[in-house]
Coordinates of C-alpha atoms and ligand atoms in Angstrom, one line a residue:
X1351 CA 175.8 108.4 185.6
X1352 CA 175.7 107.1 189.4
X1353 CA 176.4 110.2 191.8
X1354 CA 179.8 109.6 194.0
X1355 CA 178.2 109.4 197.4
X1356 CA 178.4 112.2 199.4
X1357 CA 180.4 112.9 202.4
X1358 CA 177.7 112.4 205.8
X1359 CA 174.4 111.9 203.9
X1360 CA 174.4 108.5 203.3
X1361 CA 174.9 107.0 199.6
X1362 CA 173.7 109.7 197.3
X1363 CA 170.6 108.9 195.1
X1364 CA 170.9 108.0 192.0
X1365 CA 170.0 111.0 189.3
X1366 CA 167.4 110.1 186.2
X1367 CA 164.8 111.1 184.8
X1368 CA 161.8 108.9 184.5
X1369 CA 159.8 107.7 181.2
X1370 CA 156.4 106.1 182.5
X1371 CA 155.2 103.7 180.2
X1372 CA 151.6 102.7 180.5
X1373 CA 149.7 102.4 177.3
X1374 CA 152.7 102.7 175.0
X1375 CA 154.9 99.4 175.6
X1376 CA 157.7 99.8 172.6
X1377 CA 160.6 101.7 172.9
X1378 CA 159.9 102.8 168.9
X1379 CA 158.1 105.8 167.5
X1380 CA 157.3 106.5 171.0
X1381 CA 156.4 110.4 171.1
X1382 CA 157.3 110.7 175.1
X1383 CA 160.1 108.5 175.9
X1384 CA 161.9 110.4 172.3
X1385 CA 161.1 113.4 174.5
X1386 CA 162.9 112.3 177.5
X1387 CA 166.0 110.9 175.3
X1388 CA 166.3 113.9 173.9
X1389 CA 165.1 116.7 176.3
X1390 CA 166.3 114.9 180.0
X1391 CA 168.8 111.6 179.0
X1392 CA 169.7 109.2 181.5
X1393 CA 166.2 108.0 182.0
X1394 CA 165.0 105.0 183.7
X1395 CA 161.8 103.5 182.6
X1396 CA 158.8 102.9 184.9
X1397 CA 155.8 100.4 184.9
X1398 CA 153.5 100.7 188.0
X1399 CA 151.2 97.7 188.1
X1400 CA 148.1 99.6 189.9
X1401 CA 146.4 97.6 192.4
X1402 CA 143.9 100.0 191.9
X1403 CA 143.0 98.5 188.6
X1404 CA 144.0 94.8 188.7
X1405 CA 141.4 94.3 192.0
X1406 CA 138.6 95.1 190.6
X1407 CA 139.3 92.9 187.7
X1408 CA 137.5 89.6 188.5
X1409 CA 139.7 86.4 187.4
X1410 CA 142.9 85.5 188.8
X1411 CA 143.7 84.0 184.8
X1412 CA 143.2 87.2 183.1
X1413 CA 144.5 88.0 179.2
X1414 CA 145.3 91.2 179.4
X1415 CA 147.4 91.3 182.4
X1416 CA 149.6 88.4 181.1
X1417 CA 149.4 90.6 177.8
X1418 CA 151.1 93.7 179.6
X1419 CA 153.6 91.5 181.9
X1420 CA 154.9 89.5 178.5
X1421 CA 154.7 92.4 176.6
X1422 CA 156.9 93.9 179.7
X1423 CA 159.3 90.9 179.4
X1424 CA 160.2 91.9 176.1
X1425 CA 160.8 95.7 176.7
X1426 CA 162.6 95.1 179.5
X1427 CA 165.0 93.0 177.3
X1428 CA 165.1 95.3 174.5
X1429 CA 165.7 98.2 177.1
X1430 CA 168.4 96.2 179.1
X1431 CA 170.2 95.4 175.5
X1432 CA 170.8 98.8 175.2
X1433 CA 172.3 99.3 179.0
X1434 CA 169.7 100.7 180.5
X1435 CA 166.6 99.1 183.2
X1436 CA 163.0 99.3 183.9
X1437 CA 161.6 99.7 186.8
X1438 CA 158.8 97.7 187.5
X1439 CA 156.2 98.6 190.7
X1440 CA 153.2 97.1 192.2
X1441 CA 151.0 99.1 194.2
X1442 CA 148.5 102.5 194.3
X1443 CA 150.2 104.5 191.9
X1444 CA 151.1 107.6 194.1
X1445 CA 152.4 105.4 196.6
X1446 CA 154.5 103.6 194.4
X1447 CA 156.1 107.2 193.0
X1448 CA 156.6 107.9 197.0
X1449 CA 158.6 104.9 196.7
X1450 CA 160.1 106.0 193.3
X1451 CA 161.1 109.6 195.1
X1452 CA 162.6 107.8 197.6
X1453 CA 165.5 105.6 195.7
X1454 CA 166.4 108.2 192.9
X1455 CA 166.8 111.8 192.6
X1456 CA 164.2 112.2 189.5
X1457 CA 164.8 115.3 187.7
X1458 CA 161.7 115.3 185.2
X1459 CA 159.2 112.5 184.4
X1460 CA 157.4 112.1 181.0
X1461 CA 154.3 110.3 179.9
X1462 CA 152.1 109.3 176.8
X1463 CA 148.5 110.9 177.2
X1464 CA 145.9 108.4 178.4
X1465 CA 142.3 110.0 178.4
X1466 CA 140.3 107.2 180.4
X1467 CA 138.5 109.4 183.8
X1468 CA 140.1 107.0 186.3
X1469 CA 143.9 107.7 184.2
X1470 CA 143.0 111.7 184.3
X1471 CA 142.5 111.4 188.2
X1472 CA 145.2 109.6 188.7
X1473 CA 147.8 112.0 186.9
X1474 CA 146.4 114.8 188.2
X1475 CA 147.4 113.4 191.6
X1476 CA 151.2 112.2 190.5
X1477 CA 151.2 115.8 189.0
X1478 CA 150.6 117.5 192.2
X1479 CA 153.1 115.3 193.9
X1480 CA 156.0 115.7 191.3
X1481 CA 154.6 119.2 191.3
X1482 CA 155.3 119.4 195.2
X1483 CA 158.9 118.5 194.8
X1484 CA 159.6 120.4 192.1
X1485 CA 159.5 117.9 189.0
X1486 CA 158.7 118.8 185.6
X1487 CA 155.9 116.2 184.6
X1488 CA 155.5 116.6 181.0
X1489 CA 152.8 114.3 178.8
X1490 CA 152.3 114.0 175.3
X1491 CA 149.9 112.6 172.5
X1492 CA 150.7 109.3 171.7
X1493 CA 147.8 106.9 171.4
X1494 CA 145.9 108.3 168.3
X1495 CA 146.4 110.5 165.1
X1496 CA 144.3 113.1 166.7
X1497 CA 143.1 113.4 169.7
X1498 CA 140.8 116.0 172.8
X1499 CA 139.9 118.7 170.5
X1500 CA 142.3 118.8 167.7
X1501 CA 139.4 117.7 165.4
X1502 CA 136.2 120.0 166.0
X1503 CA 133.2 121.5 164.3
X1504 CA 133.6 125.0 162.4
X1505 CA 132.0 126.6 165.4
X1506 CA 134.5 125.1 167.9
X1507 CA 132.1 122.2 169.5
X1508 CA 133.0 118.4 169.2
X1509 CA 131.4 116.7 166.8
X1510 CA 129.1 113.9 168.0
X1511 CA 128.1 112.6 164.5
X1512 CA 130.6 110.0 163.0
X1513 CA 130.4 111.2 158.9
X1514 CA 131.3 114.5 159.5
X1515 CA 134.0 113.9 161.9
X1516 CA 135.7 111.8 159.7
X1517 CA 135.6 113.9 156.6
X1518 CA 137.4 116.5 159.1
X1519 CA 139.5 113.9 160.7
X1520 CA 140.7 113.3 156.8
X1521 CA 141.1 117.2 156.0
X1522 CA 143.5 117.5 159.1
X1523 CA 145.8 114.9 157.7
X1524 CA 149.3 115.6 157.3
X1525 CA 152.3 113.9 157.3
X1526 CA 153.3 115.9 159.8
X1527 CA 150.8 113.9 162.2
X1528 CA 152.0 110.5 161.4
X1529 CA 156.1 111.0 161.6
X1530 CA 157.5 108.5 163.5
X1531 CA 159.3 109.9 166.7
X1532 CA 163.1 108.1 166.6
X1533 CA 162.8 106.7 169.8
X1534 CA 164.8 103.6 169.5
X1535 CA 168.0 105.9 168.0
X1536 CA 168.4 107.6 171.1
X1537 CA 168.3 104.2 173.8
X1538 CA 171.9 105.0 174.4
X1539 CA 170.6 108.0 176.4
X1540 CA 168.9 105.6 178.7
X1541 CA 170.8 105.4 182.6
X1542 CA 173.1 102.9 182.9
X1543 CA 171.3 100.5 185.1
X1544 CA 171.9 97.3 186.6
X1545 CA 169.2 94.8 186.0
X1546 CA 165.9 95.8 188.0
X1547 CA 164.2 92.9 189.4
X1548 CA 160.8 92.6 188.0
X1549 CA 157.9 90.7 189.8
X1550 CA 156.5 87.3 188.2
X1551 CA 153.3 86.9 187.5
X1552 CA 152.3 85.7 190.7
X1553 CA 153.7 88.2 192.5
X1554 CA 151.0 90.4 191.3
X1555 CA 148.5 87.7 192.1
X1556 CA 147.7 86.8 188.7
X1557 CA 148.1 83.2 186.9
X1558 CA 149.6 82.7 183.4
X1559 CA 146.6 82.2 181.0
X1560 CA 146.3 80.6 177.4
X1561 CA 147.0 83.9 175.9
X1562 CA 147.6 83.3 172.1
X1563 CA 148.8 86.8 171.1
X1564 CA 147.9 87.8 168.1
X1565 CA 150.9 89.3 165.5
X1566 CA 151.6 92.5 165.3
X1567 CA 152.0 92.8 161.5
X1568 CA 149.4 93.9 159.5
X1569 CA 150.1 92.5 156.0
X1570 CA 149.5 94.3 152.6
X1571 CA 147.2 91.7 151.6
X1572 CA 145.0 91.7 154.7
X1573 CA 144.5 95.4 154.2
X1574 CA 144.1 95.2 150.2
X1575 CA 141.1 92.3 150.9
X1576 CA 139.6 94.1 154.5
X1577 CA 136.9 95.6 152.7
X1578 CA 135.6 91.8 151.4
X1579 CA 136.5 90.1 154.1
X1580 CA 136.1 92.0 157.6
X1581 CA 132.4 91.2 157.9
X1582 CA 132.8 87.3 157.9
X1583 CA 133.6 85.8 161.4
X1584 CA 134.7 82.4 160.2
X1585 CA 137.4 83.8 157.9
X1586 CA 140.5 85.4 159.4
X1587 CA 140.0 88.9 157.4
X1588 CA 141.1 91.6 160.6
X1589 CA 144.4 92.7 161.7
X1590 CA 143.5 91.7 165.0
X1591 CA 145.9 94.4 166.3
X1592 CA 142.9 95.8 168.4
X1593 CA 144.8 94.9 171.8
X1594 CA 148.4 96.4 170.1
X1595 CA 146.9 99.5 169.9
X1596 CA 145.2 99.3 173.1
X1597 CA 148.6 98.9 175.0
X1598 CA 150.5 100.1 172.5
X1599 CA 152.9 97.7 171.7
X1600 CA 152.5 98.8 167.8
X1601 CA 152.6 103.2 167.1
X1602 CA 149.3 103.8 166.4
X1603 CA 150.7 106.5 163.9
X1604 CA 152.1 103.9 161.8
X1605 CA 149.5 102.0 161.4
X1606 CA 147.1 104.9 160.0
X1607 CA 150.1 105.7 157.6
X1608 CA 150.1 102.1 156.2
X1609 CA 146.3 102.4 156.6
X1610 CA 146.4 105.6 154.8
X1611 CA 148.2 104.1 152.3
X1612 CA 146.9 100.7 151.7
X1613 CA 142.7 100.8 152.2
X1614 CA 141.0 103.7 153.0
X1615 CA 138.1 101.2 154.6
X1616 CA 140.5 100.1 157.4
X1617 CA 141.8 103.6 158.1
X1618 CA 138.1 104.8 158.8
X1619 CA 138.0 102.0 161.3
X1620 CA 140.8 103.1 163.3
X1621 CA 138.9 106.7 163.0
X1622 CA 136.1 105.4 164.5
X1623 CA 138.6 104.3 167.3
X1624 CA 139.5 108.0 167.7
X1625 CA 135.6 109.5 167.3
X1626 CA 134.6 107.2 170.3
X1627 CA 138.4 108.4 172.3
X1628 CA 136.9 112.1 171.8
X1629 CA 133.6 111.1 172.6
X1630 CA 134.6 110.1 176.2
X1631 CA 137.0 113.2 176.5
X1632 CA 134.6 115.5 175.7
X1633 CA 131.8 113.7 177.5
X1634 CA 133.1 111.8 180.6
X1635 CA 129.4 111.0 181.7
X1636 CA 128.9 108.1 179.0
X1637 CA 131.4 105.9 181.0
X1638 CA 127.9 105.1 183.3
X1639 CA 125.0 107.4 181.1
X1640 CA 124.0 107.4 177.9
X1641 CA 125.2 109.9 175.6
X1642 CA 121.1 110.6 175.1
X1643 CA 119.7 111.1 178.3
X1644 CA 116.1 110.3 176.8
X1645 CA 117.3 106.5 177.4
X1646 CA 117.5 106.9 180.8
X1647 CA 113.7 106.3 180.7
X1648 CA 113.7 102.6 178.7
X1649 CA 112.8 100.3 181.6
X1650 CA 115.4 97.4 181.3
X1651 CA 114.1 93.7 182.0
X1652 CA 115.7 92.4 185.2
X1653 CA 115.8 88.7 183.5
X1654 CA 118.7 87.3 185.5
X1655 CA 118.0 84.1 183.3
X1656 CA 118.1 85.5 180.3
X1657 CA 121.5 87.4 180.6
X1658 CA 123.2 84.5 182.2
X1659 CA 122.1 82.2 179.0
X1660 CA 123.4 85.3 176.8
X1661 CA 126.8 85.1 178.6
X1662 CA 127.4 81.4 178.4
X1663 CA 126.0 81.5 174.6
X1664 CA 123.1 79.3 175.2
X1665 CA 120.0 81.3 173.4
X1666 CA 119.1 79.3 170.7
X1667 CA 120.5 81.6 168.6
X1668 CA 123.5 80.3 166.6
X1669 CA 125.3 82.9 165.7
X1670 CA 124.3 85.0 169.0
X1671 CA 126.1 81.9 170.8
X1672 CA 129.0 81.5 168.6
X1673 CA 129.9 84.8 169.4
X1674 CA 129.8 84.6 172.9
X1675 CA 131.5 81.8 173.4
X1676 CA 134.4 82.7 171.1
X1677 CA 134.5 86.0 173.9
X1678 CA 135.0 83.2 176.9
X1679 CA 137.5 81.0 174.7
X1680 CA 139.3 83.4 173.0
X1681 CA 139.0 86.9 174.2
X1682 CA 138.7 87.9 170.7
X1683 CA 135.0 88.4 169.1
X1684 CA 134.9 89.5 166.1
X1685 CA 133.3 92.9 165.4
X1686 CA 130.0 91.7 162.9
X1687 CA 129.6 89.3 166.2
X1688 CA 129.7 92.5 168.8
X1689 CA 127.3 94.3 166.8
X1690 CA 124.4 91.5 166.9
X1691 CA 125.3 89.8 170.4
X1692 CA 125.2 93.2 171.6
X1693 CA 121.6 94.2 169.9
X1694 CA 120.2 90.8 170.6
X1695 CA 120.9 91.8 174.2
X1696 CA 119.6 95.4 174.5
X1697 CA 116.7 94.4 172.0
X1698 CA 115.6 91.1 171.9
X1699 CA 116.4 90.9 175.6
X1700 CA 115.6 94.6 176.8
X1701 CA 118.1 93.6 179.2
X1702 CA 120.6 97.0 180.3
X1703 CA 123.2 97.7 177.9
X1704 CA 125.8 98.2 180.4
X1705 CA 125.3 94.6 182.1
X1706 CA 126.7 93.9 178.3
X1707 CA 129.5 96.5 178.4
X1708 CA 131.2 95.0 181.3
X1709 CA 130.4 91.4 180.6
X1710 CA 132.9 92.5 177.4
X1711 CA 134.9 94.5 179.6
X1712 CA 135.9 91.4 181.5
X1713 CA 136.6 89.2 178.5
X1714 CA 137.7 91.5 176.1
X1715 CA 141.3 90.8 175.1
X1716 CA 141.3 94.6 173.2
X1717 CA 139.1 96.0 176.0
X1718 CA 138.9 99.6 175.8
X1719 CA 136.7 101.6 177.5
X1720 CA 136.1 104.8 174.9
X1721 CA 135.2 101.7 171.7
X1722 CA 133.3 99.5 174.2
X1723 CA 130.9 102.2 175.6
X1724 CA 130.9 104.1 172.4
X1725 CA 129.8 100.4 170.3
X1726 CA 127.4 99.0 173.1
X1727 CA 125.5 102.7 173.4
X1728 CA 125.3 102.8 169.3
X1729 CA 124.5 98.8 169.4
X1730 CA 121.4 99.6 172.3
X1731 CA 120.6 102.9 170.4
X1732 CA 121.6 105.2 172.8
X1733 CA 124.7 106.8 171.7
X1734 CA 126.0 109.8 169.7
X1735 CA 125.2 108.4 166.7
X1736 CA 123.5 105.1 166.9
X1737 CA 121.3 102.7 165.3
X1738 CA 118.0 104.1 165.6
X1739 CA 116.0 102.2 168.2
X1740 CA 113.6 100.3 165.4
X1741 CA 116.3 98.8 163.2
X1742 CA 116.4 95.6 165.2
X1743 CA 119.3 93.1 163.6
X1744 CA 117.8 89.5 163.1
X1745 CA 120.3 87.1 164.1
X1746 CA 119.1 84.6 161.6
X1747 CA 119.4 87.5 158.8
X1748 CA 122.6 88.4 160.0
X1749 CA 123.6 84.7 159.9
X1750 CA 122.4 84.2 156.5
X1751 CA 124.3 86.9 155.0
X1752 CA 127.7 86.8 157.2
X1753 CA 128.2 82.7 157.8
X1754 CA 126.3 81.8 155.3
X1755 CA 127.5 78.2 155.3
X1756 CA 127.8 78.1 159.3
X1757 CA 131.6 77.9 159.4
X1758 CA 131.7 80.0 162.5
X1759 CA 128.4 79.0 163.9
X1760 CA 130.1 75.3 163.5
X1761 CA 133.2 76.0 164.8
X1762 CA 131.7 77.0 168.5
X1763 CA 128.7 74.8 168.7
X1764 CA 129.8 71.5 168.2
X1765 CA 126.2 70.4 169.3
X1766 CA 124.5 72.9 166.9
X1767 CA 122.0 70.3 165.0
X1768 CA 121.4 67.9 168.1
X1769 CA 118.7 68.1 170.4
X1770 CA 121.1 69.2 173.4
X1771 CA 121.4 72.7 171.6
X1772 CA 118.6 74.8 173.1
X1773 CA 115.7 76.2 171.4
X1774 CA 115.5 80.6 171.2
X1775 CA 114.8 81.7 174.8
X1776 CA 112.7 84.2 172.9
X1777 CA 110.7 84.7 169.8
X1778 CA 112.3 86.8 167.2
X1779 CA 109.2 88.5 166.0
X1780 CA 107.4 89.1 169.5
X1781 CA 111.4 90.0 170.8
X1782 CA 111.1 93.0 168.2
X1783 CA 107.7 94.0 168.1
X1784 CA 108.4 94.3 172.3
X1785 CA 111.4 96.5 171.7
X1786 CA 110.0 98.9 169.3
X1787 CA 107.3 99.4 171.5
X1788 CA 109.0 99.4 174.7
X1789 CA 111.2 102.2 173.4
X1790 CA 108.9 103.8 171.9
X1791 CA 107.1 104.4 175.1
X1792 CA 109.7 105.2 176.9
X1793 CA 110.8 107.8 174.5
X1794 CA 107.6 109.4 174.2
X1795 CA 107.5 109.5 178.1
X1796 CA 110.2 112.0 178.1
Ligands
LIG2692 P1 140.1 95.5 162.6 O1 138.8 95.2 161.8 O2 141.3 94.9 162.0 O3 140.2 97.0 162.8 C1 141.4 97.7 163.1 C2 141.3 98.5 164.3 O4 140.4 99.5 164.1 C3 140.8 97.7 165.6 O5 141.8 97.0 166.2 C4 140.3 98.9 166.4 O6 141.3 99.5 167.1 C5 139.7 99.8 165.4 N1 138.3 99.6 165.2 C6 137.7 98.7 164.3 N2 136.3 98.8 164.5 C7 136.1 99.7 165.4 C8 134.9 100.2 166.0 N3 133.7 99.8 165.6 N4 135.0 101.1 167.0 C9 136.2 101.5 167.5 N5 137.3 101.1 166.9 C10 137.3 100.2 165.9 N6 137.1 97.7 170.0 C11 138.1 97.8 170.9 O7 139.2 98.1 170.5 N7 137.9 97.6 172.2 C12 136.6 97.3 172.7 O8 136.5 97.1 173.9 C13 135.6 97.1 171.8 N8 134.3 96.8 172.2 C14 133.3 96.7 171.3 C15 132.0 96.4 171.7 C16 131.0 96.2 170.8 C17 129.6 95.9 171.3 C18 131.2 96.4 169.4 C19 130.1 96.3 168.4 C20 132.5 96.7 169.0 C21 133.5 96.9 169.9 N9 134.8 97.2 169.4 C22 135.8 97.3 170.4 C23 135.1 97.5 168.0 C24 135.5 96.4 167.1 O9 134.7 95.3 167.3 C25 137.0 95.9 167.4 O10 137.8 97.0 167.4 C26 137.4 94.9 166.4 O11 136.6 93.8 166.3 C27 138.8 94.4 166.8 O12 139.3 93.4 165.9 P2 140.5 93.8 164.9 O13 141.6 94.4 165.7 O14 140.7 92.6 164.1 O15 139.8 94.9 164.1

């Protein structure tokens, strides 16, 4: 597919068309690389690692970046089996097109939607550019069943209510919406390529980490038990494919076919996945607000002390600490966890919800931005359609009922028991009766 060079212009470019992966690292079921196979052919694949993104990221050793460049590794094997090449960039992401522009003659570019602000921004500028030189830059719904405004209210608004969005979400089913796209038939339309040299790890700036990625499978009998086992942290009862779906290293639509299939209570998890996506498509502004304004008014403790004992899992409170420390060890907390470390903060601690949200944001191994905002505004009350303000979890409660013979709490506090484990940095009564109150006030002020 090379071009013969031609005569006095130098070497002629080479001539492809250009999938960019980004949240969609598989070559199968793979709605906008199928696209490009089938619509463009000889296409090149491109991963840009954006400096924009991995500097403000705060550890040198961090999971998910070793996630993507392994989960890179094998694509770019799988791609180069089938004769063709990725190419891999590091940089600001309209430079590194420039640079793109400047080694191949790209006759159209495809993409997979991606619906965080910061992603929309940024394709709107590598639209303009293509746009400037005449590219076709085509994207396409990839990361969810449903997605913008495809599920709605009869009268045209997004819903902001979870219930009825996913009796609707259900309605819209079709099998239509779930068939796979044959990517992985068509790889011998890739361009022939040489191999492309991909940058290590350290060429990024980034060290290898302890990164135990979880499987990909989701086995018949973890869905068939899900609904009696999710809520127990010490036994292994979730897919863990939350950071698959994130990258997209599994095709979200097969999951919620097997999920369809298989256990109704795991596919209404994966909608709630979706409801928060549409939640921060439809309403950008909860990335920093919350969804109701009215919570502008809570005042938030400024208890340095208190948040730094809550992030190294040091508040007296067993299952509060076993939780966070999993986050630090692991990356991985397990959803029942989520919900009361992230209450115990916001309530017990009045301390500002989104001093949580990013403390998760850094850890989080499945960190994504629509499910973390949407959970910590429905854990601090806040949200579309959240825990009212005066159901107040008790961790001990909680403990009681979902560890009830302290596996987990065990398994993370080894000193649990001794007299170096520290007493409750606050009083679970007086921490509730103060929140009520507090947001009571604050509530009434507005
Ligand atoms: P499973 O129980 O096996 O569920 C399957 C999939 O369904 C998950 O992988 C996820 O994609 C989706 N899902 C499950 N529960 C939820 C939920 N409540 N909201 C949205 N999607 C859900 N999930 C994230 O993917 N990224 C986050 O950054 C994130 N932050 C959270 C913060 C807080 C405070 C809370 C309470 C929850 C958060 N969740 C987040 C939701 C949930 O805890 C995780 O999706 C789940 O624990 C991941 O484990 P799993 O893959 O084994 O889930």
């Amino acid at each position: 597919m090379n071009r013969a060079p031609s005569p006095g212009r130098g070497p002629a470019k080479p001539r492809v068309s250009i999938h960019w992966f980004r949240r969609d690292l598989r070559t199968a079921d793979n709605h906008g690389l199928y696209r490009a196979l089938q619509d463009h052919g000889a296409v090149l694949g491109l991963f840009i690692f954006d400096v924009e993104i991995l500097s403000r990221l705060e550890d040198r050793e961090d999971r998910r970046v070793d996630f993507i460049h392994r989960a890179l590794t094998g694509l770019r094997y799988e791609i180069g089996e089938a004769g063709g090449g990725i190419l891999v960039e590091h940089g600001q992401p309209l430079e590194a097109w420039r640079r793109v522009l400047e080694k191949f003659e790209v006759t159209a570019v495809t993409t997979n939607h991606d619906h965080e602000p910061r992603a929309i921004a940024r394709d709107k500028a590598v639209g303009e550019l293509l746009a400037s030189r005449g590219i076709p830059f085509r994207t396409f719904k990839d990361t969810s069943v449903f997605e913008r405004d495809e599920v709605m209210k009869g009268d045209g608004t997004p819903y902001t209510v979870f219930t009825p969005y996913s009796r609707r979400w259900r309605e819209s089913w079709t099998p239509e919406c779930v068939r796979p796209f044959p990517s992985a038939r068509h790889l011998d339309r890739l361009w022939r390529s040489r191999s492309l040299p991909m940058p290590s790890l350290g060429d990024i700036g980034f060290r290898e980490t302890d990164l135990d990625v979880p499987s990909h499978r989701l086995p018949v009998a973890l869905l068939r038990h899900y609904p009696k086992t999710r809520d127990f942290p010490a036994v292994a009862g979730t897919s863990r494919l939350g950071v698959h779906l994130r990258f997209g290293t599994v095709s979200p639509r097969a999951i919620a076919a097997r999920a369809r299939e298989e256990s109704d209570t795991f596919l209404n998890e994966l909608i709630w996945r979706e409801f928060f996506m549409q939640i921060l498509w439809h309403h950008p502004r909860v990335e920093r607000r919350p969804f109701r304004a009215e919570y502008e008014a809570v005042p938030w403790s400024r208890d340095d002390a208190a948040f730094a004992a809550w992030c190294e899992g040091c508040t007296g409170y067993p299952i509060v600490d076993a939780g966070m420390r999993e986050l630090r060890a692991t990356g991985f907390m397990h959803n029942r966890v989520r919900m009361v470390t992230a209450s115990f903060l916001a309530k017990h601690l009045l301390v500002d919800w989104r001093l949580g949200e990013a403390w998760f944001a850094r850890w989080l191994l499945d960190f994504e931005l629509s499910s973390n905002n949407g959970n910590w505004q429905w854990a601090a009350g806040c949200g579309c359609d959240a825990a009212p303000y005066f159901r107040v979890f008790s961790p001990e409660r909680q403990q009681e009922k979902f560890d009830p013979d302290g596996a987990y709490v065990r398994r993370w506090i080894p000193e649990l028991g001794t007299t170096d484990y520290p007493q409750p940095i606050v009083d679970h009564a007086f921490a509730r009766k103060r929140a009520i109150e507090t947001y009571r006030k604050a509530l009434e002020s507005k």
